C-alpha atoms as one frame of an Amber mdcrd trajectory, in Angstrom:
protein
  16.121 -18.318  59.101  13.666 -20.907  60.382  13.723 -24.089  58.286  11.648
 -26.223  60.638   8.890 -28.444  59.244   5.326 -27.100  59.530   1.917 -28.295
  58.501  -0.683 -25.807  57.306  -4.217 -26.705  56.292  -6.372 -24.694  53.940
 -10.118 -24.741  53.509 -12.356 -23.925  50.614 -13.606 -20.368  50.136 -17.302
 -20.152  50.975 -18.748 -18.149  48.139 -22.390 -19.121  48.412 -23.060 -15.393
  48.899 -22.464 -14.891  45.174 -25.687 -14.857  43.171 -23.894 -15.779  39.936
 -20.461 -15.788  38.308 -21.190 -12.363  36.809 -18.343  -9.963  37.654 -16.032
 -12.600  39.094 -13.791 -12.405  36.031 -12.746  -8.826  36.854 -11.901  -8.395
  40.553  -9.531  -5.581  41.515  -6.534  -5.885  43.821  -6.847  -4.161  47.213
  -4.666  -3.836  50.297  -6.567  -4.541  53.499  -5.735  -2.722  56.747  -6.119
  -5.607  59.205  -6.305  -3.202  62.183  -9.711  -2.026  60.903 -11.167  -5.552
  61.125 -12.384  -7.193  64.345 -10.956 -10.658  64.934 -14.110 -12.125  66.506
 -16.366 -10.809  63.740 -14.269 -10.684  60.578 -11.584 -13.344  61.067 -12.471
 -15.703  63.932 -10.661 -18.606  62.208  -7.575 -16.561  61.263  -8.777 -15.396
  57.863 -11.002 -12.555  56.678 -14.049 -14.138  55.091 -14.961 -13.548  51.475
 -18.127 -11.490  51.072 -17.177  -8.829  53.626 -18.396  -5.392  52.418 -15.408
  -3.049  52.069 -14.821   0.687  52.366 -11.686   2.638  51.461  -9.792   4.411
  54.252  -9.242   7.925  52.910  -5.953   8.650  54.723  -4.115   5.452  53.769
  -5.857   4.268  50.587  -6.178   0.818  52.177  -9.471  -0.984  52.689 -11.356
  -2.056  55.780 -14.806  -3.355  56.579 -17.647  -1.082  55.495 -19.086   0.746
  58.517 -21.755   3.397  57.962 -20.890   4.913  61.373 -17.187   5.353  60.518
 -15.710   8.720  59.555 -12.505   7.591  57.857 -13.891   6.731  54.407 -15.214
   3.293  55.326 -18.697   4.772  55.680 -19.021   4.326  51.906 -19.304   0.749
  50.674 -17.206   0.302  47.530 -17.251  -3.468  46.965 -17.025  -6.954  48.473
 -14.007  -9.080  49.348 -13.863 -11.802  46.706 -11.541 -14.333  48.357 -10.766
 -15.323  51.936  -7.562 -13.670  53.150  -5.324 -15.309  55.729  -4.248 -12.765
  58.364  -2.792 -15.020  61.064   0.436 -16.932  60.446   0.860 -20.584  61.511
   2.627 -19.191  64.594  -0.406 -17.099  65.556   0.993 -13.705  64.530  -1.490
 -11.397  62.809  -0.417  -9.460  59.719  -0.934  -5.694  59.627  -1.842  -5.615
  55.931  -2.795  -8.246  53.375  -3.501  -8.035  49.670  -6.808  -9.379  48.428
  -9.283  -8.973  45.607 -12.543  -7.033  45.571 -15.647  -7.351  43.421 -17.056
  -4.078  42.174 -19.862  -5.462  40.020 -21.780  -8.615  40.924 -24.961 -10.328
  42.090 -25.125 -11.048  45.834 -27.321 -13.316  47.930 -27.656 -10.923  50.841
 -28.793 -13.584  53.329 -25.553 -15.527  52.719 -23.126 -12.638  53.404 -20.832
 -13.288  56.392 -21.931  -9.934  57.901 -24.992  -7.820  57.237 -25.042  -4.703
  55.100 -27.403  -1.813  55.782 -29.534   0.133  53.315 -26.955   2.951  53.096
 -24.261   0.459  52.039 -26.584  -1.038  49.444 -27.319   2.444  48.110 -23.560
   3.097  47.795 -23.156   0.189  45.367 -26.533   0.517  43.631 -26.242   0.079
  39.882 -23.117  -2.075  40.234 -24.247  -4.678  42.743 -27.603  -6.442  42.604
 -28.901  -8.047  45.793 -31.009 -11.157  45.176
């Protein structure tokens, strides 16, 4: 057991991609498969950014970044990561899975998303997510 003293700093979630508070009172819990995310794109500072569009991996039931070109279930956008999720420990070791929360119904400022979403992804969530 390591009982050495460590210092960890935390930042503030950037949620300027949310168009309103609508839907933020009912996020659902999801398990993220970190191996499906790209460190340079999705977690360059050691955490997966809130606002990432998510798809569900059919084989595992875990979630990864929406990718219309994927063939593992992630080609269907199902929601958006609500809160930043730390995936790298203070010692620099990446987790394989993390638990986060996902918005299924909300208003989104598309220009403020941390990554872009294509028209197919928007069609997947049409009726539940409004892009403003």
